[in-house]
Amino acid sequence: MKNLYKKLICPSIVILSLISCTDNLNLSPISQISNASFWTSDNDANGALYGMYVQMRAEASERLFLWGEARSEIWTQNFGMDPSVALQVFLNSLSKSNPGPDWTGMYTTMHSANLILKYVPGISFASESQKKSILAQAHAMRAFLYFTMAKTWGDIVLVTEPTEGYDPNTIFKERSSQTEVFTLIKKDIDDALSLFPDNNFPSGRNIWSKPAVNAMKGDVYLWTAKRLNGGNADLTIALNALNEVETSDVVLLPKFSDIFSYSNKGNKEIIMAVKFLMNESPTHTIYGGVTGINAPSAPSTDQAVIDKILPFSGKSTYWQISDLVANQFIDDDSRKAGTVLIVFRTVGEETTRMYNLDQKFPGIISANVRQAYDDFVIYRYADILLLRAEVKNALGQDPSADINKVRQRAYGDNYINHIFVNATKDENDEIILQERLFELTHEGKRWWDLVRFGKAFEKVPTLQSQAGKDYLLLFPIGESILSLEPKIVQNPGY
């Protein structure tokens, strides 16, 4: 966070030092000049809103995936390896010296949301609904950022005003409890829902909307029901919010792989995604290098397999889908072909399994190079159906309809052999958790799912010998943050 403060404050200090020797100049502080000249029109507000989403895209390029999935059982080592990040995360060997990605970028995006919430109310708009929509999106973004950080680190520093001056008494803060953090998250969600003028999706479905905020509301209240003793009261609110999502223009696409096609961005299964676009944005770091289709060669002689592998991006692929997970997919399930390609090499009569390549986010081919411009999907309709199944099961209701709706698309003509039948709560939970694995692998969800279901120490091989060390469910706070933030205390256990 302090790096952000330096970026904001240092230019002002330089300019003020230049003018301080001229006593007869009656100038306002630089920050006041900037705010007075910028926050004057609806164009300024829209520009700030766009900037907020650009900052969010930087977090979605890598960090949202690392926090939300990388510590699960899905990933293991592949051709290349970045020991400073990749190895520590998926081996669950994080420490204060190797903590994984920090929260600096999240607070940068938070600052933009806070600026919008402070200054946009004072701007006159030609359209009052546009003004309300901008404020709603800022509330939604702040809620999402805090939700992600609370799941990652637990207690979090609450910042609800933009940082516009250097005052150690206000910028250096202790972390607030999760109870306080989730109180703000829920209030921001309610404020956003009250401000959105309608239940429609924007073109592209890549900014916050009322259906997307209802999806987040269901997610948040399910989390607090299970992790913060919210019980049936929170489960009921979650169920109502997820039901509201279904009143919007959402469907399951007939073909699983079409959801993620570059030419089909913003389709009707998508509820909220972070957009990556050729010639507009940087490529997606995770999809392009860490987990992408970057095999250095195509060992198979099967032309259909070769076509799926080549061309590659020229980078080393650090991770691959683990055999543990890849082997759980069956051929009847269309999600197998849309998620993982198991590559074999045959020499003479000997066949060797080589690696498991991602198929969900293949990118696009440009100038004979694979480019990672796939969107990072935050919420889609199948995710909502399985969240609702989880909520219903926790409430003692039958989750069959939602599970079977997802399975019917997945198994197609073979669906009759895979119809889900309601069983005990524990048995249903096991099925729902596995269904989410099949449906959402590589979408930044699995670690959160394992924590929410209380299954991390059971399902993740690197954690199975560490049962009882619940502090491992949170990320450590890095030494760089601790050195810059004197009031921040390390998470217990690290």
Short mmCIF file of C-alpha atoms in Angstrom, two decimals:
data_model
loop_
_atom_site.label_atom_id
_atom_site.label_comp_id
_atom_site.label_asym_id
_atom_site.label_seq_id
_atom_site.Cartn_x
_atom_site.Cartn_y
_atom_site.Cartn_z
CA MET A 1 0.00 0.00 0.00
CA LYS A 2 2.82 2.39 0.81
CA ASN A 3 4.13 2.11 -2.74
CA LEU A 4 0.77 3.42 -3.89
CA TYR A 5 1.00 6.33 -1.46
CA LYS A 6 4.44 7.19 -2.78
CA LYS A 7 3.15 7.25 -6.34
CA LEU A 8 0.34 9.58 -5.34
CA ILE A 9 2.26 11.91 -3.06
CA CYS A 10 5.78 12.25 -4.44
CA PRO A 11 4.85 14.32 -7.53
CA SER A 12 2.96 16.76 -5.33
CA ILE A 13 5.92 17.12 -2.94
CA VAL A 14 8.25 17.93 -5.85
CA ILE A 15 5.95 20.59 -7.29
CA LEU A 16 5.20 22.18 -3.92
CA SER A 17 8.90 22.45 -3.14
CA LEU A 18 9.41 24.41 -6.35
CA ILE A 19 6.74 27.00 -5.54
CA SER A 20 7.28 27.33 -1.77
CA CYS A 21 9.89 30.10 -2.14
CA THR A 22 7.40 32.40 -3.88
CA ASP A 23 5.42 33.77 -0.95
CA ASN A 24 3.07 35.97 -2.94
CA LEU A 25 1.70 33.08 -5.03
CA ASN A 26 -1.73 32.15 -3.72
CA LEU A 27 -2.02 28.56 -4.97
CA SER A 28 -4.18 25.71 -3.79
CA PRO A 29 -2.50 22.41 -2.89
CA ILE A 30 -1.81 20.31 -5.95
CA SER A 31 -4.30 17.63 -4.96
CA GLN A 32 -7.04 20.24 -4.73
CA ILE A 33 -6.18 21.59 -8.17
CA SER A 34 -6.26 18.08 -9.65
CA ASN A 35 -9.59 17.20 -8.09
CA ALA A 36 -11.21 20.50 -8.97
CA SER A 37 -10.14 20.28 -12.60
CA PHE A 38 -10.85 16.58 -13.12
CA TRP A 39 -14.11 15.73 -11.35
CA THR A 40 -16.33 18.14 -13.24
CA SER A 41 -18.21 16.20 -15.93
CA ASP A 42 -19.74 12.85 -16.74
CA ASN A 43 -16.83 12.27 -19.12
CA ASP A 44 -14.44 12.53 -16.18
CA ALA A 45 -16.49 9.99 -14.26
CA ASN A 46 -16.57 7.57 -17.18
CA GLY A 47 -12.81 7.95 -17.65
CA ALA A 48 -12.22 7.13 -13.99
CA LEU A 49 -14.53 4.14 -14.27
CA TYR A 50 -12.63 2.83 -17.28
CA GLY A 51 -9.35 3.27 -15.40
CA MET A 52 -10.72 1.23 -12.50
CA TYR A 53 -11.46 -1.70 -14.83
CA VAL A 54 -8.02 -1.44 -16.44
CA GLN A 55 -6.47 -1.76 -12.98
CA MET A 56 -8.73 -4.72 -12.25
CA ARG A 57 -7.53 -6.42 -15.42
CA ALA A 58 -3.97 -6.35 -14.06
CA GLU A 59 -5.17 -8.34 -11.03
CA ALA A 60 -7.12 -10.77 -13.21
CA SER A 61 -4.09 -11.47 -15.38
CA GLU A 62 -2.45 -13.53 -12.66
CA ARG A 63 -3.29 -12.85 -9.03
CA LEU A 64 -6.99 -13.77 -8.93
CA PHE A 65 -6.07 -17.22 -10.25
CA LEU A 66 -3.14 -17.66 -7.86
CA TRP A 67 -5.29 -16.77 -4.85
CA GLY A 68 -8.40 -18.66 -5.94
CA GLU A 69 -7.12 -21.91 -7.43
CA ALA A 70 -3.37 -22.38 -7.52
CA ARG A 71 -3.13 -23.97 -4.07
CA SER A 72 -5.61 -26.71 -4.96
CA GLU A 73 -4.98 -30.25 -6.17
CA ILE A 74 -5.47 -29.25 -9.81
CA TRP A 75 -1.95 -28.12 -10.62
CA THR A 76 1.51 -29.67 -10.66
CA GLN A 77 4.89 -29.01 -12.26
CA ASN A 78 5.33 -29.05 -16.01
CA PHE A 79 8.24 -28.21 -18.36
CA GLY A 80 9.46 -24.99 -16.82
CA MET A 81 9.40 -23.69 -13.27
CA ASP A 82 9.48 -20.33 -11.55
CA PRO A 83 10.56 -21.30 -8.02
CA SER A 84 9.85 -17.86 -6.57
CA VAL A 85 6.13 -18.08 -7.29
CA ALA A 86 4.87 -21.21 -8.96
CA LEU A 87 6.58 -23.83 -6.83
CA GLN A 88 5.74 -22.18 -3.52
CA VAL A 89 2.07 -21.74 -4.35
CA PHE A 90 0.99 -25.13 -5.67
CA LEU A 91 3.25 -26.99 -3.21
CA ASN A 92 1.65 -25.00 -0.39
CA SER A 93 5.06 -24.04 0.94
CA LEU A 94 4.26 -20.35 1.27
CA SER A 95 6.09 -18.30 3.89
CA LYS A 96 6.62 -14.67 4.76
CA SER A 97 9.65 -14.64 2.44
CA ASN A 98 7.70 -16.45 -0.33
CA PRO A 99 4.13 -15.27 0.33
CA GLY A 100 2.63 -15.36 -3.15
CA PRO A 101 1.26 -12.16 -4.69
CA ASP A 102 0.55 -9.30 -2.28
CA TRP A 103 -2.44 -6.96 -2.05
CA THR A 104 -0.84 -3.78 -3.47
CA GLY A 105 -2.67 -3.90 -6.79
CA MET A 106 -5.99 -4.57 -5.08
CA TYR A 107 -5.63 -1.39 -3.05
CA THR A 108 -4.68 0.52 -6.19
CA THR A 109 -7.99 -0.53 -7.74
CA MET A 110 -9.72 0.20 -4.43
CA HIS A 111 -8.37 3.75 -4.54
CA SER A 112 -10.04 4.29 -7.91
CA ALA A 113 -13.35 2.97 -6.60
CA ASN A 114 -13.10 5.25 -3.56
CA LEU A 115 -12.39 8.27 -5.75
CA ILE A 116 -15.52 7.55 -7.78
CA LEU A 117 -17.62 7.14 -4.66
CA LYS A 118 -16.33 10.42 -3.24
CA TYR A 119 -16.53 12.70 -6.27
CA VAL A 120 -19.15 11.38 -8.69
CA PRO A 121 -22.10 12.30 -6.41
CA GLY A 122 -21.12 15.96 -6.89
CA ILE A 123 -21.11 15.81 -10.71
CA SER A 124 -24.15 16.76 -12.78
CA PHE A 125 -25.07 14.13 -15.38
CA ALA A 126 -27.33 14.40 -18.39
CA SER A 127 -28.61 10.96 -17.38
CA GLU A 128 -29.24 10.27 -13.70
CA SER A 129 -29.40 6.53 -14.40
CA GLN A 130 -25.87 6.66 -15.84
CA LYS A 131 -24.65 8.37 -12.67
CA LYS A 132 -26.27 5.73 -10.50
CA SER A 133 -24.79 2.97 -12.62
CA ILE A 134 -21.27 4.35 -12.20
CA LEU A 135 -21.69 4.56 -8.43
CA ALA A 136 -23.18 1.06 -8.36
CA GLN A 137 -20.17 -0.32 -10.23
CA ALA A 138 -17.74 1.33 -7.82
CA HIS A 139 -19.58 -0.14 -4.81
CA ALA A 140 -19.58 -3.55 -6.53
CA MET A 141 -15.88 -3.38 -7.32
CA ARG A 142 -14.98 -2.43 -3.76
CA ALA A 143 -17.11 -5.30 -2.43
CA PHE A 144 -15.44 -7.78 -4.79
CA LEU A 145 -11.94 -6.59 -3.90
CA TYR A 146 -12.56 -6.87 -0.16
CA PHE A 147 -14.27 -10.25 -0.57
CA THR A 148 -11.25 -11.60 -2.43
CA MET A 149 -8.80 -10.19 0.12
CA ALA A 150 -10.78 -11.42 3.12
CA LYS A 151 -10.79 -14.95 1.69
CA THR A 152 -7.05 -14.67 1.06
CA TRP A 153 -5.71 -13.06 4.24
CA GLY A 154 -8.60 -12.98 6.72
CA ASP A 155 -8.50 -9.65 8.54
CA ILE A 156 -7.90 -6.75 6.15
CA VAL A 157 -7.15 -3.03 6.35
CA LEU A 158 -10.36 -1.16 5.54
CA VAL A 159 -9.87 1.90 3.34
CA THR A 160 -13.11 3.63 2.36
CA GLU A 161 -11.73 7.03 1.37
CA PRO A 162 -9.25 7.84 -1.42
CA THR A 163 -5.68 8.56 -0.31
CA GLU A 164 -5.12 12.20 -1.25
CA GLY A 165 -2.52 13.34 1.22
CA TYR A 166 0.31 11.94 3.32
CA ASP A 167 -0.72 11.60 6.95
CA PRO A 168 0.83 8.63 8.79
CA ASN A 169 -2.00 8.73 11.31
CA THR A 170 -4.55 7.91 8.61
CA ILE A 171 -2.66 5.89 5.99
CA PHE A 172 -1.07 3.40 8.40
CA LYS A 173 -3.86 1.31 9.84
CA GLU A 174 -4.34 -1.94 11.66
CA ARG A 175 -6.31 -4.69 9.99
CA SER A 176 -10.04 -4.85 10.68
CA SER A 177 -11.71 -8.09 11.70
CA GLN A 178 -13.42 -10.27 9.11
CA THR A 179 -16.73 -9.41 10.75
CA GLU A 180 -16.12 -5.71 10.09
CA VAL A 181 -14.86 -6.38 6.58
CA PHE A 182 -17.90 -8.46 5.63
CA THR A 183 -20.21 -5.84 7.11
CA LEU A 184 -18.77 -3.35 4.60
CA ILE A 185 -18.87 -5.92 1.77
CA LYS A 186 -22.54 -6.61 2.36
CA LYS A 187 -23.37 -2.91 2.62
CA ASP A 188 -21.56 -2.17 -0.64
CA ILE A 189 -23.48 -4.98 -2.31
CA ASP A 190 -26.80 -3.63 -1.07
CA ASP A 191 -25.85 -0.09 -2.13
CA ALA A 192 -24.89 -1.33 -5.60
CA LEU A 193 -28.13 -3.28 -6.02
CA SER A 194 -30.19 -0.26 -4.99
CA LEU A 195 -28.39 1.98 -7.51
CA PHE A 196 -28.47 -0.14 -10.66
CA PRO A 197 -31.33 1.20 -12.79
CA ASP A 198 -32.27 -2.18 -14.28
CA ASN A 199 -31.51 -5.91 -14.37
CA ASN A 200 -29.89 -5.82 -17.80
CA PHE A 201 -26.40 -6.81 -18.89
CA PRO A 202 -24.07 -4.30 -20.53
CA SER A 203 -22.64 -5.19 -23.92
CA GLY A 204 -19.76 -7.63 -23.46
CA ARG A 205 -20.78 -8.53 -19.89
CA ASN A 206 -17.38 -7.33 -18.70
CA ILE A 207 -18.42 -4.68 -16.18
CA TRP A 208 -20.49 -4.99 -13.02
CA SER A 209 -24.25 -5.25 -13.46
CA LYS A 210 -27.18 -6.03 -11.19
CA PRO A 211 -27.18 -9.76 -12.10
CA ALA A 212 -23.41 -9.92 -11.49
CA VAL A 213 -23.78 -8.27 -8.08
CA ASN A 214 -26.55 -10.71 -7.15
CA ALA A 215 -24.18 -13.51 -8.14
CA MET A 216 -21.54 -12.02 -5.84
CA LYS A 217 -24.14 -11.58 -3.08
CA GLY A 218 -24.99 -15.28 -3.24
CA ASP A 219 -21.28 -16.14 -3.16
CA VAL A 220 -20.59 -13.81 -0.22
CA TYR A 221 -23.49 -14.98 1.93
CA LEU A 222 -22.70 -18.64 1.22
CA TRP A 223 -19.14 -17.95 2.40
CA THR A 224 -20.23 -16.24 5.61
CA ALA A 225 -22.84 -18.94 6.24
CA LYS A 226 -20.17 -21.63 6.18
CA ARG A 227 -17.03 -19.83 7.34
CA LEU A 228 -18.30 -17.13 9.70
CA ASN A 229 -21.21 -18.91 11.39
CA GLY A 230 -23.87 -17.09 9.39
CA GLY A 231 -25.99 -20.24 9.40
CA ASN A 232 -29.40 -20.61 7.79
CA ALA A 233 -30.06 -16.87 7.82
CA ASP A 234 -27.13 -16.21 5.48
CA LEU A 235 -27.91 -19.32 3.43
CA THR A 236 -31.45 -18.04 2.83
CA ILE A 237 -30.16 -14.65 1.67
CA ALA A 238 -27.69 -16.45 -0.61
CA LEU A 239 -30.46 -18.56 -2.11
CA ASN A 240 -32.67 -15.54 -2.78
CA ALA A 241 -29.78 -13.69 -4.46
CA LEU A 242 -28.92 -16.65 -6.68
CA ASN A 243 -32.58 -16.98 -7.63
CA GLU A 244 -32.51 -13.33 -8.68
CA VAL A 245 -29.61 -14.02 -11.05
CA GLU A 246 -31.80 -16.48 -12.90
CA THR A 247 -34.37 -13.76 -13.64
CA SER A 248 -31.82 -12.07 -15.90
CA ASP A 249 -30.86 -12.96 -19.47
CA VAL A 250 -28.72 -16.06 -18.75
CA VAL A 251 -28.64 -19.53 -20.27
CA LEU A 252 -26.36 -22.54 -20.45
CA LEU A 253 -24.78 -22.63 -23.88
CA PRO A 254 -25.42 -25.94 -25.67
CA LYS A 255 -21.70 -26.63 -26.19
CA PHE A 256 -19.29 -26.38 -23.24
CA SER A 257 -16.24 -25.24 -25.20
CA ASP A 258 -18.19 -22.38 -26.82
CA ILE A 259 -18.36 -20.58 -23.46
CA PHE A 260 -14.66 -19.69 -23.65
CA SER A 261 -14.22 -19.14 -27.38
CA TYR A 262 -12.43 -15.90 -28.24
CA SER A 263 -15.04 -15.22 -30.93
CA ASN A 264 -17.87 -15.74 -28.44
CA LYS A 265 -16.94 -13.34 -25.65
CA GLY A 266 -19.83 -11.93 -23.63
CA ASN A 267 -22.15 -14.81 -24.50
CA LYS A 268 -25.33 -15.47 -22.54
CA GLU A 269 -23.74 -17.87 -20.07
CA ILE A 270 -21.33 -15.16 -18.91
CA ILE A 271 -22.45 -13.03 -15.99
CA MET A 272 -19.22 -11.13 -15.29
CA ALA A 273 -15.81 -11.43 -16.94
CA VAL A 274 -12.62 -9.38 -17.13
CA LYS A 275 -11.94 -8.63 -20.78
CA PHE A 276 -8.66 -9.37 -22.57
CA LEU A 277 -8.62 -8.31 -26.21
CA MET A 278 -6.09 -8.49 -29.02
CA ASN A 279 -4.47 -5.08 -29.72
CA GLU A 280 -6.17 -3.56 -26.66
CA SER A 281 -4.75 -5.26 -23.58
CA PRO A 282 -1.69 -7.20 -22.46
CA THR A 283 -1.97 -10.96 -22.76
CA HIS A 284 -3.19 -13.02 -19.80
CA THR A 285 -0.10 -13.99 -17.79
CA ILE A 286 -1.50 -17.22 -16.34
CA TYR A 287 -3.16 -18.51 -19.49
CA GLY A 288 -0.21 -17.47 -21.65
CA GLY A 289 2.79 -18.70 -19.70
CA VAL A 290 2.06 -20.48 -16.46
CA THR A 291 -0.67 -22.93 -17.52
CA GLY A 292 -1.00 -22.36 -21.24
CA ILE A 293 -0.62 -24.54 -24.31
CA ASN A 294 3.13 -24.07 -24.53
CA ALA A 295 4.45 -27.56 -25.20
CA PRO A 296 7.94 -27.29 -26.72
CA SER A 297 7.07 -30.03 -29.19
CA ALA A 298 4.22 -32.21 -30.34
CA PRO A 299 5.30 -35.77 -29.50
CA SER A 300 2.12 -37.35 -30.78
CA THR A 301 1.87 -38.37 -34.42
CA ASP A 302 -1.90 -37.84 -34.31
CA GLN A 303 -2.54 -34.77 -36.48
CA ALA A 304 -5.64 -33.85 -34.48
CA VAL A 305 -3.50 -33.72 -31.32
CA ILE A 306 -0.72 -31.80 -33.07
CA ASP A 307 -3.23 -29.19 -34.22
CA LYS A 308 -4.31 -28.65 -30.62
CA ILE A 309 -0.75 -28.17 -29.41
CA LEU A 310 0.93 -26.14 -32.12
CA PRO A 311 1.72 -23.37 -32.56
CA PHE A 312 2.74 -22.59 -29.00
CA SER A 313 3.56 -19.27 -27.41
CA GLY A 314 7.30 -19.79 -27.10
CA LYS A 315 7.20 -19.54 -23.30
CA SER A 316 7.87 -22.25 -20.74
CA THR A 317 4.74 -23.73 -19.22
CA TYR A 318 5.30 -23.87 -15.47
CA TRP A 319 2.26 -25.92 -14.52
CA GLN A 320 0.06 -28.63 -15.89
CA ILE A 321 -3.21 -30.17 -14.74
CA SER A 322 -2.29 -32.97 -12.36
CA ASP A 323 -2.84 -36.64 -13.19
CA LEU A 324 -4.98 -36.78 -10.04
CA VAL A 325 -7.48 -34.37 -11.58
CA ALA A 326 -7.11 -35.24 -15.26
CA ASN A 327 -7.83 -38.90 -14.51
CA GLN A 328 -11.17 -38.03 -12.87
CA PHE A 329 -12.65 -36.79 -16.15
CA ILE A 330 -14.41 -39.46 -18.20
CA ASP A 331 -14.95 -39.62 -21.95
CA ASP A 332 -18.75 -39.36 -21.59
CA ASP A 333 -18.26 -35.86 -20.16
CA SER A 334 -17.82 -33.16 -22.82
CA ARG A 335 -15.98 -31.09 -20.23
CA LYS A 336 -13.00 -33.44 -20.50
CA ALA A 337 -12.26 -32.47 -24.11
CA GLY A 338 -12.98 -28.83 -23.22
CA THR A 339 -10.64 -28.81 -20.22
CA VAL A 340 -7.62 -31.12 -20.61
CA LEU A 341 -5.69 -32.87 -23.35
CA ILE A 342 -3.68 -35.87 -22.15
CA VAL A 343 -0.74 -36.18 -24.54
CA PHE A 344 1.04 -39.48 -25.15
CA ARG A 345 4.19 -40.36 -27.07
CA THR A 346 4.40 -43.70 -28.85
CA VAL A 347 7.77 -45.11 -29.91
CA GLY A 348 7.49 -48.55 -31.42
CA GLU A 349 5.20 -50.53 -29.16
CA GLU A 350 5.84 -48.34 -26.09
CA THR A 351 3.42 -45.53 -25.22
CA THR A 352 4.38 -42.96 -22.60
CA ARG A 353 2.15 -40.34 -21.00
CA MET A 354 3.87 -37.00 -21.52
CA TYR A 355 1.75 -34.20 -20.05
CA ASN A 356 -1.76 -32.81 -19.50
CA LEU A 357 -2.40 -29.60 -21.42
CA ASP A 358 -5.13 -27.06 -20.75
CA GLN A 359 -7.85 -26.88 -23.38
CA LYS A 360 -10.22 -24.40 -21.76
CA PHE A 361 -8.28 -21.24 -22.58
CA PRO A 362 -6.40 -21.89 -25.85
CA GLY A 363 -6.07 -18.23 -26.82
CA ILE A 364 -5.93 -17.21 -30.46
CA ILE A 365 -3.36 -17.75 -33.20
CA SER A 366 -1.80 -14.58 -34.60
CA ALA A 367 1.25 -14.53 -36.88
CA ASN A 368 1.63 -18.26 -36.15
CA VAL A 369 2.03 -17.59 -32.42
CA ARG A 370 -0.51 -18.48 -29.75
CA GLN A 371 -1.65 -15.37 -27.88
CA ALA A 372 -3.43 -15.50 -24.51
CA TYR A 373 -6.36 -13.11 -24.84
CA ASP A 374 -9.01 -15.25 -23.16
CA ASP A 375 -11.28 -13.44 -20.71
CA PHE A 376 -11.06 -14.19 -17.00
CA VAL A 377 -14.57 -15.27 -16.05
CA ILE A 378 -15.65 -14.21 -12.57
CA TYR A 379 -19.22 -15.57 -12.69
CA ARG A 380 -21.17 -17.62 -15.21
CA TYR A 381 -24.51 -19.37 -15.09
CA ALA A 382 -23.25 -22.93 -14.49
CA ASP A 383 -21.28 -21.64 -11.50
CA ILE A 384 -24.47 -20.07 -10.13
CA LEU A 385 -26.44 -23.31 -10.56
CA LEU A 386 -23.83 -25.25 -8.59
CA LEU A 387 -23.60 -22.57 -5.90
CA ARG A 388 -27.37 -22.77 -5.59
CA ALA A 389 -27.21 -26.56 -5.35
CA GLU A 390 -24.71 -26.15 -2.52
CA VAL A 391 -26.97 -23.67 -0.72
CA LYS A 392 -30.04 -25.86 -1.13
CA ASN A 393 -28.21 -28.88 0.21
CA ALA A 394 -26.98 -26.92 3.23
CA LEU A 395 -30.59 -25.88 3.89
CA GLY A 396 -31.78 -29.49 3.66
CA GLN A 397 -33.43 -28.97 0.25
CA ASP A 398 -33.09 -31.18 -2.82
CA PRO A 399 -30.29 -29.89 -5.13
CA SER A 400 -31.07 -32.34 -7.95
CA ALA A 401 -32.56 -29.90 -10.47
CA ASP A 402 -29.55 -27.59 -10.50
CA ILE A 403 -26.98 -30.39 -10.62
CA ASN A 404 -28.82 -32.19 -13.40
CA LYS A 405 -29.18 -29.04 -15.46
CA VAL A 406 -25.39 -28.77 -15.51
CA ARG A 407 -24.93 -32.49 -16.14
CA GLN A 408 -27.39 -32.58 -19.01
CA ARG A 409 -25.21 -30.14 -20.97
CA ALA A 410 -22.03 -31.95 -19.92
CA TYR A 411 -23.08 -35.50 -20.86
CA GLY A 412 -25.40 -34.81 -23.78
CA ASP A 413 -26.68 -38.05 -25.27
CA ASN A 414 -25.13 -39.98 -22.37
CA TYR A 415 -26.94 -37.92 -19.71
CA ILE A 416 -29.36 -40.76 -18.88
CA ASN A 417 -26.41 -42.68 -17.42
CA HIS A 418 -25.35 -39.79 -15.20
CA ILE A 419 -28.56 -38.43 -13.68
CA PHE A 420 -27.99 -37.21 -10.13
CA VAL A 421 -30.33 -38.58 -7.45
CA ASN A 422 -30.68 -36.82 -4.11
CA ALA A 423 -28.85 -38.59 -1.25
CA THR A 424 -27.58 -37.57 2.19
CA LYS A 425 -26.22 -34.08 2.86
CA ASP A 426 -22.63 -35.32 3.04
CA GLU A 427 -22.97 -37.42 -0.10
CA ASN A 428 -24.55 -34.50 -1.96
CA ASP A 429 -21.78 -32.17 -0.85
CA GLU A 430 -19.17 -34.57 -2.19
CA ILE A 431 -20.93 -34.72 -5.56
CA ILE A 432 -21.41 -30.94 -5.76
CA LEU A 433 -17.75 -30.33 -4.95
CA GLN A 434 -16.65 -32.78 -7.64
CA GLU A 435 -19.12 -31.31 -10.13
CA ARG A 436 -17.59 -27.90 -9.52
CA LEU A 437 -14.16 -29.41 -10.21
CA PHE A 438 -15.31 -30.77 -13.57
CA GLU A 439 -17.16 -27.59 -14.52
CA LEU A 440 -14.82 -24.88 -13.23
CA THR A 441 -11.24 -26.19 -13.44
CA HIS A 442 -8.87 -23.37 -14.42
CA GLU A 443 -11.39 -20.63 -13.59
CA GLY A 444 -9.87 -19.53 -10.29
CA LYS A 445 -12.48 -21.20 -8.05
CA ARG A 446 -11.14 -24.49 -6.70
CA TRP A 447 -9.15 -23.30 -3.66
CA TRP A 448 -12.09 -21.21 -2.44
CA ASP A 449 -14.39 -24.20 -2.96
CA LEU A 450 -12.15 -26.51 -0.93
CA VAL A 451 -11.91 -24.00 1.92
CA ARG A 452 -15.67 -23.37 1.92
CA PHE A 453 -16.49 -27.09 1.98
CA GLY A 454 -13.81 -27.75 4.61
CA LYS A 455 -12.02 -30.20 2.30
CA ALA A 456 -8.61 -28.59 1.64
CA PHE A 457 -6.69 -30.92 3.95
CA GLU A 458 -8.49 -33.94 2.54
CA LYS A 459 -8.25 -33.23 -1.19
CA VAL A 460 -4.90 -31.47 -1.65
CA PRO A 461 -1.96 -33.92 -1.54
CA THR A 462 0.51 -31.31 -0.28
CA LEU A 463 -1.78 -30.58 2.70
CA GLN A 464 -2.90 -34.08 3.63
CA SER A 465 -0.09 -34.51 6.16
CA GLN A 466 -0.80 -31.10 7.73
CA ALA A 467 -4.40 -31.55 8.88
CA GLY A 468 -5.15 -29.34 11.86
CA LYS A 469 -2.89 -26.49 10.73
CA ASP A 470 -5.83 -24.30 9.82
CA TYR A 471 -3.65 -21.22 9.54
CA LEU A 472 -2.54 -22.63 6.17
CA LEU A 473 -5.97 -21.82 4.75
CA LEU A 474 -4.88 -18.18 4.66
CA PHE A 475 -1.95 -16.74 2.75
CA PRO A 476 0.97 -15.24 4.71
CA ILE A 477 1.69 -11.53 4.55
CA GLY A 478 4.98 -10.85 2.80
CA GLU A 479 8.01 -9.24 4.39
CA SER A 480 7.78 -6.32 1.96
CA ILE A 481 4.29 -5.44 3.21
CA LEU A 482 5.28 -5.89 6.86
CA SER A 483 8.29 -3.59 6.40
CA LEU A 484 6.18 -0.87 4.79
CA GLU A 485 3.15 -1.15 7.08
CA PRO A 486 4.20 -0.82 10.74
CA LYS A 487 0.73 -1.60 12.11
CA ILE A 488 0.25 -4.82 10.11
CA VAL A 489 0.75 -8.05 12.06
CA GLN A 490 1.59 -11.37 10.38
CA ASN A 491 -1.10 -14.04 10.13
CA PRO A 492 -0.72 -16.59 12.94
CA GLY A 493 1.37 -19.63 12.07
CA TYR A 494 3.64 -17.86 9.60
#
